mmCIF file of C-alpha atoms and ligand atoms in Angstrom:
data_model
loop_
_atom_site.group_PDB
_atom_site.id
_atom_site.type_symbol
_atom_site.label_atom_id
_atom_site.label_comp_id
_atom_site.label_asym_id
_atom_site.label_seq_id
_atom_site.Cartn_x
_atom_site.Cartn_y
_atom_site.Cartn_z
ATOM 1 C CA UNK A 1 0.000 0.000 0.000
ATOM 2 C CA UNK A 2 1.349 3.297 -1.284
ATOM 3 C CA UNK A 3 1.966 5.351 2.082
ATOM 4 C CA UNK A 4 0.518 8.534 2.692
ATOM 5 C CA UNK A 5 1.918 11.249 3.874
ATOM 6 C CA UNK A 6 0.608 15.152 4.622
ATOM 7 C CA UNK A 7 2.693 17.969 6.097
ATOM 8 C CA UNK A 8 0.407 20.770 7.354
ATOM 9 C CA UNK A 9 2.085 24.023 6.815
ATOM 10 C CA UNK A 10 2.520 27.213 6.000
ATOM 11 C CA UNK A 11 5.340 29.015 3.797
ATOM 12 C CA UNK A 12 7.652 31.203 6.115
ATOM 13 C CA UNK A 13 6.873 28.851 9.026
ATOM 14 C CA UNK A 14 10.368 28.545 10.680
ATOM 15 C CA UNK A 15 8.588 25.115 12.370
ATOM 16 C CA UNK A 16 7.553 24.148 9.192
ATOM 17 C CA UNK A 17 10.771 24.143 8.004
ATOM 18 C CA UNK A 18 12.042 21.713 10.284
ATOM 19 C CA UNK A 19 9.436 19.044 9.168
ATOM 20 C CA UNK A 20 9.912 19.963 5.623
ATOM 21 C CA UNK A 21 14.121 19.250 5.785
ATOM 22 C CA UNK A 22 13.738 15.913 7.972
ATOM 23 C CA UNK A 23 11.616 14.360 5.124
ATOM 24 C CA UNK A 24 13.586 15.557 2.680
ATOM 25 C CA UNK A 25 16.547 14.309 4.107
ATOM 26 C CA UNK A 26 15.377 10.952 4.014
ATOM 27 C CA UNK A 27 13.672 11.081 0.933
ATOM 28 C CA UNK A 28 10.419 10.991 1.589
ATOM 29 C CA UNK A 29 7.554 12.519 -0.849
ATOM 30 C CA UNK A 30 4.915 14.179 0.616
ATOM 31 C CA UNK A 31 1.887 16.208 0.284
ATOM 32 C CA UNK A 32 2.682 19.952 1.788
ATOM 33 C CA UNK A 33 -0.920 21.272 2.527
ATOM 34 C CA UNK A 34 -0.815 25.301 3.023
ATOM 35 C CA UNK A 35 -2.521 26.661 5.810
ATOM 36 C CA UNK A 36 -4.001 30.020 6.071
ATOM 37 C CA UNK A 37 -4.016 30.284 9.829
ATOM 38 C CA UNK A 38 -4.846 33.878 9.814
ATOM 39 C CA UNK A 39 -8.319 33.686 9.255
ATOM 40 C CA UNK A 40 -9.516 30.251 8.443
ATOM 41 C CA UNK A 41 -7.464 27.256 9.758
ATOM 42 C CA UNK A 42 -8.605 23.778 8.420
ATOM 43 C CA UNK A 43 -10.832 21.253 10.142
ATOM 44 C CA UNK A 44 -8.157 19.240 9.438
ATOM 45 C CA UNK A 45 -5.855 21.396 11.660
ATOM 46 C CA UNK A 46 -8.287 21.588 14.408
ATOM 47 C CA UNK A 47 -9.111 17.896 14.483
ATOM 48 C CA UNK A 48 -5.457 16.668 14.930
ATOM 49 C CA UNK A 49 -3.897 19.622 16.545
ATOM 50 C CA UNK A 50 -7.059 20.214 19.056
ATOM 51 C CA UNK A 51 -4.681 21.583 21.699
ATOM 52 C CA UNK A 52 -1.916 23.731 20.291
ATOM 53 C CA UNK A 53 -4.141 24.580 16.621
ATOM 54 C CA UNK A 54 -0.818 25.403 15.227
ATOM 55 C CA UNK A 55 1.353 24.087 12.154
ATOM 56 C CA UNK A 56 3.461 22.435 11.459
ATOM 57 C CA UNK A 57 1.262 18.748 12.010
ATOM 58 C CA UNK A 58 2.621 15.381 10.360
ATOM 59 C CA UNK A 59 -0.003 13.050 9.105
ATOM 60 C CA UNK A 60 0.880 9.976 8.022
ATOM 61 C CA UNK A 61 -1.233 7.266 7.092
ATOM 62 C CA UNK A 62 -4.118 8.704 9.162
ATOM 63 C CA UNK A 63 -1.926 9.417 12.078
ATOM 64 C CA UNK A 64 -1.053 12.644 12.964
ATOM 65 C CA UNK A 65 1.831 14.069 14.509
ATOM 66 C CA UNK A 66 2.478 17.303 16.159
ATOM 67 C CA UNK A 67 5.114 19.722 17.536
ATOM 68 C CA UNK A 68 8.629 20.653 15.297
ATOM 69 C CA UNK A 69 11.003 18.856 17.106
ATOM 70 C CA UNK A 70 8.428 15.549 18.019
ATOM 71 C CA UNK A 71 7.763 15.338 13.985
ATOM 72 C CA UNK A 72 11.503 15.368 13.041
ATOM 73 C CA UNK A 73 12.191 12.256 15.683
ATOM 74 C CA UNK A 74 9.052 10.367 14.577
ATOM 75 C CA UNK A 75 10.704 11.145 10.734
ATOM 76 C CA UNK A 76 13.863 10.088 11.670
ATOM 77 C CA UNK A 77 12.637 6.864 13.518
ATOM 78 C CA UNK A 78 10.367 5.841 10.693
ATOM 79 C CA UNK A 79 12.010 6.207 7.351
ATOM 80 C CA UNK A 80 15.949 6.040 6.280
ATOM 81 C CA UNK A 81 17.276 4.554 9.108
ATOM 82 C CA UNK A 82 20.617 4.102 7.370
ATOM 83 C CA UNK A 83 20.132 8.070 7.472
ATOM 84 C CA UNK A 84 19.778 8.835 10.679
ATOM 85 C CA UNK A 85 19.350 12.325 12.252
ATOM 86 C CA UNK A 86 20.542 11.709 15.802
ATOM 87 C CA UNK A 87 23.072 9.755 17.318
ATOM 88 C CA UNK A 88 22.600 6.010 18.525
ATOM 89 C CA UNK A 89 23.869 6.690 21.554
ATOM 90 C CA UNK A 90 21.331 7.732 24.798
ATOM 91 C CA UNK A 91 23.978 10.298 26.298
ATOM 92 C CA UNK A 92 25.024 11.837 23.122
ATOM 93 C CA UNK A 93 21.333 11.320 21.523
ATOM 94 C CA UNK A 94 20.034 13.519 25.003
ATOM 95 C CA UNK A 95 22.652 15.861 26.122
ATOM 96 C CA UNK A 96 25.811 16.205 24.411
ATOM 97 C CA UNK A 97 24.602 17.111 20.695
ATOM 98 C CA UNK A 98 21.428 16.517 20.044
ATOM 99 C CA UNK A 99 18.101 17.131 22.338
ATOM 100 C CA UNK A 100 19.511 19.656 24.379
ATOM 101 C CA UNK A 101 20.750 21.813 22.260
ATOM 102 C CA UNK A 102 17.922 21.856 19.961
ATOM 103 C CA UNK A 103 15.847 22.536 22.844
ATOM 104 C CA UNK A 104 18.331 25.562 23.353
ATOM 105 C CA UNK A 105 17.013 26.605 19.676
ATOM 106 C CA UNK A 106 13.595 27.138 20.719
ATOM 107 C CA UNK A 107 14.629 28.779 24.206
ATOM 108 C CA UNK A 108 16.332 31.995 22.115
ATOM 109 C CA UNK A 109 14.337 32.182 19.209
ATOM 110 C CA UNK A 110 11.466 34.151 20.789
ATOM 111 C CA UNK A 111 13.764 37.089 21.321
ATOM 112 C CA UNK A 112 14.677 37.380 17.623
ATOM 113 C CA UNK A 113 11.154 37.426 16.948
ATOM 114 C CA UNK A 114 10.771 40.130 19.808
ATOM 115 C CA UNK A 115 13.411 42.213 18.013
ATOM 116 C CA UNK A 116 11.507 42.552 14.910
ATOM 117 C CA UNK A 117 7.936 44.032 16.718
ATOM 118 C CA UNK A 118 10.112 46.015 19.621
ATOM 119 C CA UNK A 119 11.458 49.056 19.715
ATOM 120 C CA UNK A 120 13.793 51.405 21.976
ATOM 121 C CA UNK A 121 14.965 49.815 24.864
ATOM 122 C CA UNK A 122 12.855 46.768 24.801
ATOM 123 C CA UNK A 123 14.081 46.096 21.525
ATOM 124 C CA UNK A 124 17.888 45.982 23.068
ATOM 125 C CA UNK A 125 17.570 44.080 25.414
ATOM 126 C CA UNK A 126 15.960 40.705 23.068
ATOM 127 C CA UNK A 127 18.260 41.625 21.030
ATOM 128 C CA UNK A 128 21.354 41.378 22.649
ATOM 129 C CA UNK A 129 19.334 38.244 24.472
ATOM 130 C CA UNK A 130 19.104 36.986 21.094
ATOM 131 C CA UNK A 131 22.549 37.455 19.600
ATOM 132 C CA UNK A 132 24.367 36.016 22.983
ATOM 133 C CA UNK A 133 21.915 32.943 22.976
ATOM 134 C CA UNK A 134 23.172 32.486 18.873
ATOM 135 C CA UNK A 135 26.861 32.955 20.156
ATOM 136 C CA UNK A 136 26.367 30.080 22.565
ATOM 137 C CA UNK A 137 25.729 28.071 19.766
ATOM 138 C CA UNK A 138 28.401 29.230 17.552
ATOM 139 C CA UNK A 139 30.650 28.024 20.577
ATOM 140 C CA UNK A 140 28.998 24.962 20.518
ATOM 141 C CA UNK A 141 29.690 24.347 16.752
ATOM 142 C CA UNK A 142 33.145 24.877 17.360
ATOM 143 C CA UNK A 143 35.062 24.023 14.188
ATOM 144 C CA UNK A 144 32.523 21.344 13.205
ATOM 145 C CA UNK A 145 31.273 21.165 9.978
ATOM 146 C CA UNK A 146 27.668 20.103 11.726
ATOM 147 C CA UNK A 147 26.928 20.292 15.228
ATOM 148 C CA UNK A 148 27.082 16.552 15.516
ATOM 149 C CA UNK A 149 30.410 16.415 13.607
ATOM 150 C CA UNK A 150 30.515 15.389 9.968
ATOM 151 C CA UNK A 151 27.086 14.475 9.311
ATOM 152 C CA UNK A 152 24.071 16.763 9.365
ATOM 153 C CA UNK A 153 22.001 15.903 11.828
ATOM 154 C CA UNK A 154 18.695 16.959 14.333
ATOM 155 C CA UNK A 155 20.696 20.215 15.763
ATOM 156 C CA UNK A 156 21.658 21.353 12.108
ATOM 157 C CA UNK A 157 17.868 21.096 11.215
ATOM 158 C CA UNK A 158 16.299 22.889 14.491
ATOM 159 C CA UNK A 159 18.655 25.870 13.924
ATOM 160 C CA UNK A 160 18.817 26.210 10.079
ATOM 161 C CA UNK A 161 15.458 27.974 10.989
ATOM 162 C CA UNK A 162 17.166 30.959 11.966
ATOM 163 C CA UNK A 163 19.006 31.455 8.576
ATOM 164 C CA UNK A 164 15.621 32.424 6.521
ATOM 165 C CA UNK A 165 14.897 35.401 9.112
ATOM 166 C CA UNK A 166 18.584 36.951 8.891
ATOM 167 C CA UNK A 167 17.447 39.509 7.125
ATOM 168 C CA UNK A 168 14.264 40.200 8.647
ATOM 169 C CA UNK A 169 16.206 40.735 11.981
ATOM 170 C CA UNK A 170 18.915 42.480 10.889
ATOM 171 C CA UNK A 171 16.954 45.047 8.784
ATOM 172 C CA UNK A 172 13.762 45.419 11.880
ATOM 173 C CA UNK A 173 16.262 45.393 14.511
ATOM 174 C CA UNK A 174 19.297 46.797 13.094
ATOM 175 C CA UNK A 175 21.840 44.924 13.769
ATOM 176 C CA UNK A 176 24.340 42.496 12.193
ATOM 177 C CA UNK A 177 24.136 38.549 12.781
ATOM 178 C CA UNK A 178 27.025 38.249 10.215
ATOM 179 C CA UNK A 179 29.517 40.427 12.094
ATOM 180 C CA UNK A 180 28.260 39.135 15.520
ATOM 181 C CA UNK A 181 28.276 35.333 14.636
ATOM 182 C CA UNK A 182 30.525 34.977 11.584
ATOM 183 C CA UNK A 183 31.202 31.028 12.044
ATOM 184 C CA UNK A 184 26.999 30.595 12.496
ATOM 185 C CA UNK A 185 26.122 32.116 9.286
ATOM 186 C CA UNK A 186 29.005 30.200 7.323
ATOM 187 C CA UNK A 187 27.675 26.948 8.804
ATOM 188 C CA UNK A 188 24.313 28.229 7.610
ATOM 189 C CA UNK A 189 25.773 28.630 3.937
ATOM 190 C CA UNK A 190 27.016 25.296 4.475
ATOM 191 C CA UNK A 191 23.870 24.311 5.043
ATOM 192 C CA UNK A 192 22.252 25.849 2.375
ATOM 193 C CA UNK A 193 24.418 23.764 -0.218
ATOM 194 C CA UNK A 194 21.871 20.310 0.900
ATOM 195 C CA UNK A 195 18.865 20.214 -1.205
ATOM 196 C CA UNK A 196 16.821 19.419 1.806
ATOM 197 C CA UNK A 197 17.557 22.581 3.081
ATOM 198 C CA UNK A 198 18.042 25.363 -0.161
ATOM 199 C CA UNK A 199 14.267 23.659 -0.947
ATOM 200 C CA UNK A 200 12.715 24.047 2.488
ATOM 201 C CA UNK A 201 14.175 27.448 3.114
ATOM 202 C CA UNK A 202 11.933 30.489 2.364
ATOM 203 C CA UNK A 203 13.611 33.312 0.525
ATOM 204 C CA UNK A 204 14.591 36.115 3.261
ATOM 205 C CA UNK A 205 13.726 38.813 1.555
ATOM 206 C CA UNK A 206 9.707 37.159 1.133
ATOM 207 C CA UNK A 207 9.836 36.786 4.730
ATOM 208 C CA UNK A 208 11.343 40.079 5.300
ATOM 209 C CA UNK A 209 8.483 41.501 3.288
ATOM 210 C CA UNK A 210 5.789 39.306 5.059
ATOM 211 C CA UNK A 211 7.140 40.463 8.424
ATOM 212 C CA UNK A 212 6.577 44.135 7.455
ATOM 213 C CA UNK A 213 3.095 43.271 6.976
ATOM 214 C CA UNK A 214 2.670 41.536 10.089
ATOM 215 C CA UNK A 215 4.456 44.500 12.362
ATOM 216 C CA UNK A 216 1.783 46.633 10.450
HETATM 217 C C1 GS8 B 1 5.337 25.931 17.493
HETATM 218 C C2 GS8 B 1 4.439 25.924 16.256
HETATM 219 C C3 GS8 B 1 3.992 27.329 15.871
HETATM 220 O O1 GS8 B 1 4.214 28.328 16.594
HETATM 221 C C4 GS8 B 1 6.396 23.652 17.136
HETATM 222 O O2 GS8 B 1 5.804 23.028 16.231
HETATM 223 O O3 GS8 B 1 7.610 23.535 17.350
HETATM 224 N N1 GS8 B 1 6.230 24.662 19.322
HETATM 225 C C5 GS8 B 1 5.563 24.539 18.066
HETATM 226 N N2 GS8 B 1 3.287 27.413 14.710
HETATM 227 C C6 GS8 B 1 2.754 28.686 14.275
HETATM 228 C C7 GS8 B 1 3.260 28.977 12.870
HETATM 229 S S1 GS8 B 1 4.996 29.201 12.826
HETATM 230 O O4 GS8 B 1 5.204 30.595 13.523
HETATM 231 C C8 GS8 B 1 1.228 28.593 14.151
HETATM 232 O O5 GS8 B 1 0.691 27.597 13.710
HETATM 233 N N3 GS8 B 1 0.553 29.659 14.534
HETATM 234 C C9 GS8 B 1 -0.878 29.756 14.431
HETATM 235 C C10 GS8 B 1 -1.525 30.268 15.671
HETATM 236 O O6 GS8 B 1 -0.815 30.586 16.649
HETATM 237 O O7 GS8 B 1 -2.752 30.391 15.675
#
């Protein structure tokens, strides 16, 4: 039986993005269903994401999955295990590289968001929240290629995230990521040479654009 397999989404969502890499990574075709979760999100986005109501949700084969970071284990446990995203081992799998550290991701991210609708002193201090939080990780990556070494891996797709907002946050909050974290946005260059990832990415400048809107 052919498998089936729906990503409920929508364009610029940085979450999205995460699902969208992870089966793309392991080759998997699926269906991406937009969402317009302004004004008129799905029944099918209510009925199997009846807590949260938010994108991005997995379906597969009638089963749905929700939550970024829960979708791109379930993807990595389920197809291309030859492929895999994390390590095999618990410590290094929890801790060291993996879980932790994407869970770091989605600690800082809501001050670079903050920086983009702030202003004045507000908007300094999520900023400089934001930039130290990204410099943490640009310790962490060290002189990797990857966060988890030579192979790309769950960390690599929880931050890549960051990459299609650059310009968003450095225009609306005037400052510069590529000055502050050189070694971060090479990595994300890096990154940007998988097709999983130049595919899954939004164009900065469209999300720059959309942003604008938004803040209006
Ligand atoms: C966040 C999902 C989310 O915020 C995850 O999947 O990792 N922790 C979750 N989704 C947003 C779109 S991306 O900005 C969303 O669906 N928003 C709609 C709403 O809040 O109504």
């Amino acid at each position: 039986m052919a498998e089936e397999v729906i990503l409920l989404d929508f364009w610029s969502s940085l979450f999205g993005i995460r699902a969208r890499i992870a089966l793309r990574e392991k080759g998997v075709d699926f269906d991406m269903r937009e969402e317009d979760l302004l004004s008129n999100k799905s029944p099918l986005l209510l009925e199997t994401n009846p807590v949260h109501k938010k994108i991005p949700v997995l379906i597969h084969n009638g089963k749905s999955v929700c939550e970024s970071l829960v979708i791109v284990q379930y993807i990595n446990e389920t197809w291309g295990r030859e492929s895999p995203l994390l390590p095999s081992d618990p410590y290094q799998r929890a801790r060291a590289r993996a879980r932790f550290w994407a869970d770091y991701v989605d600690k800082i991210f809501p001050a670079g968001k903050t920086a983009m609708f702030s202003t004045g002193e507000a908007q300094k201090v999520v900023k400089k929240e934001y930039i130290e939080g990204l410099k943490v990780l640009e310790g962490e990556l060290g002189d990797k290629a990857y966060f988890g070494g030579e192979r790309f891996g769950y960390v690599d797709v929880s931050l890549i995230l960051f990459y299609s907002w650059l310009y968003a946050v450095e225009t609306l909050a005037n400052c510069s990521i590529g000055d502050e974290c050189p070694e971060l946005v090479g990595w994300a260059k890096w990154c940007m040479q998988r097709k999983s990832v130049a595919k899954s990415l939004p164009d900065q400048h469209k999300v720059y654009d959309f942003m604008l809107k938004v803040r209006k």
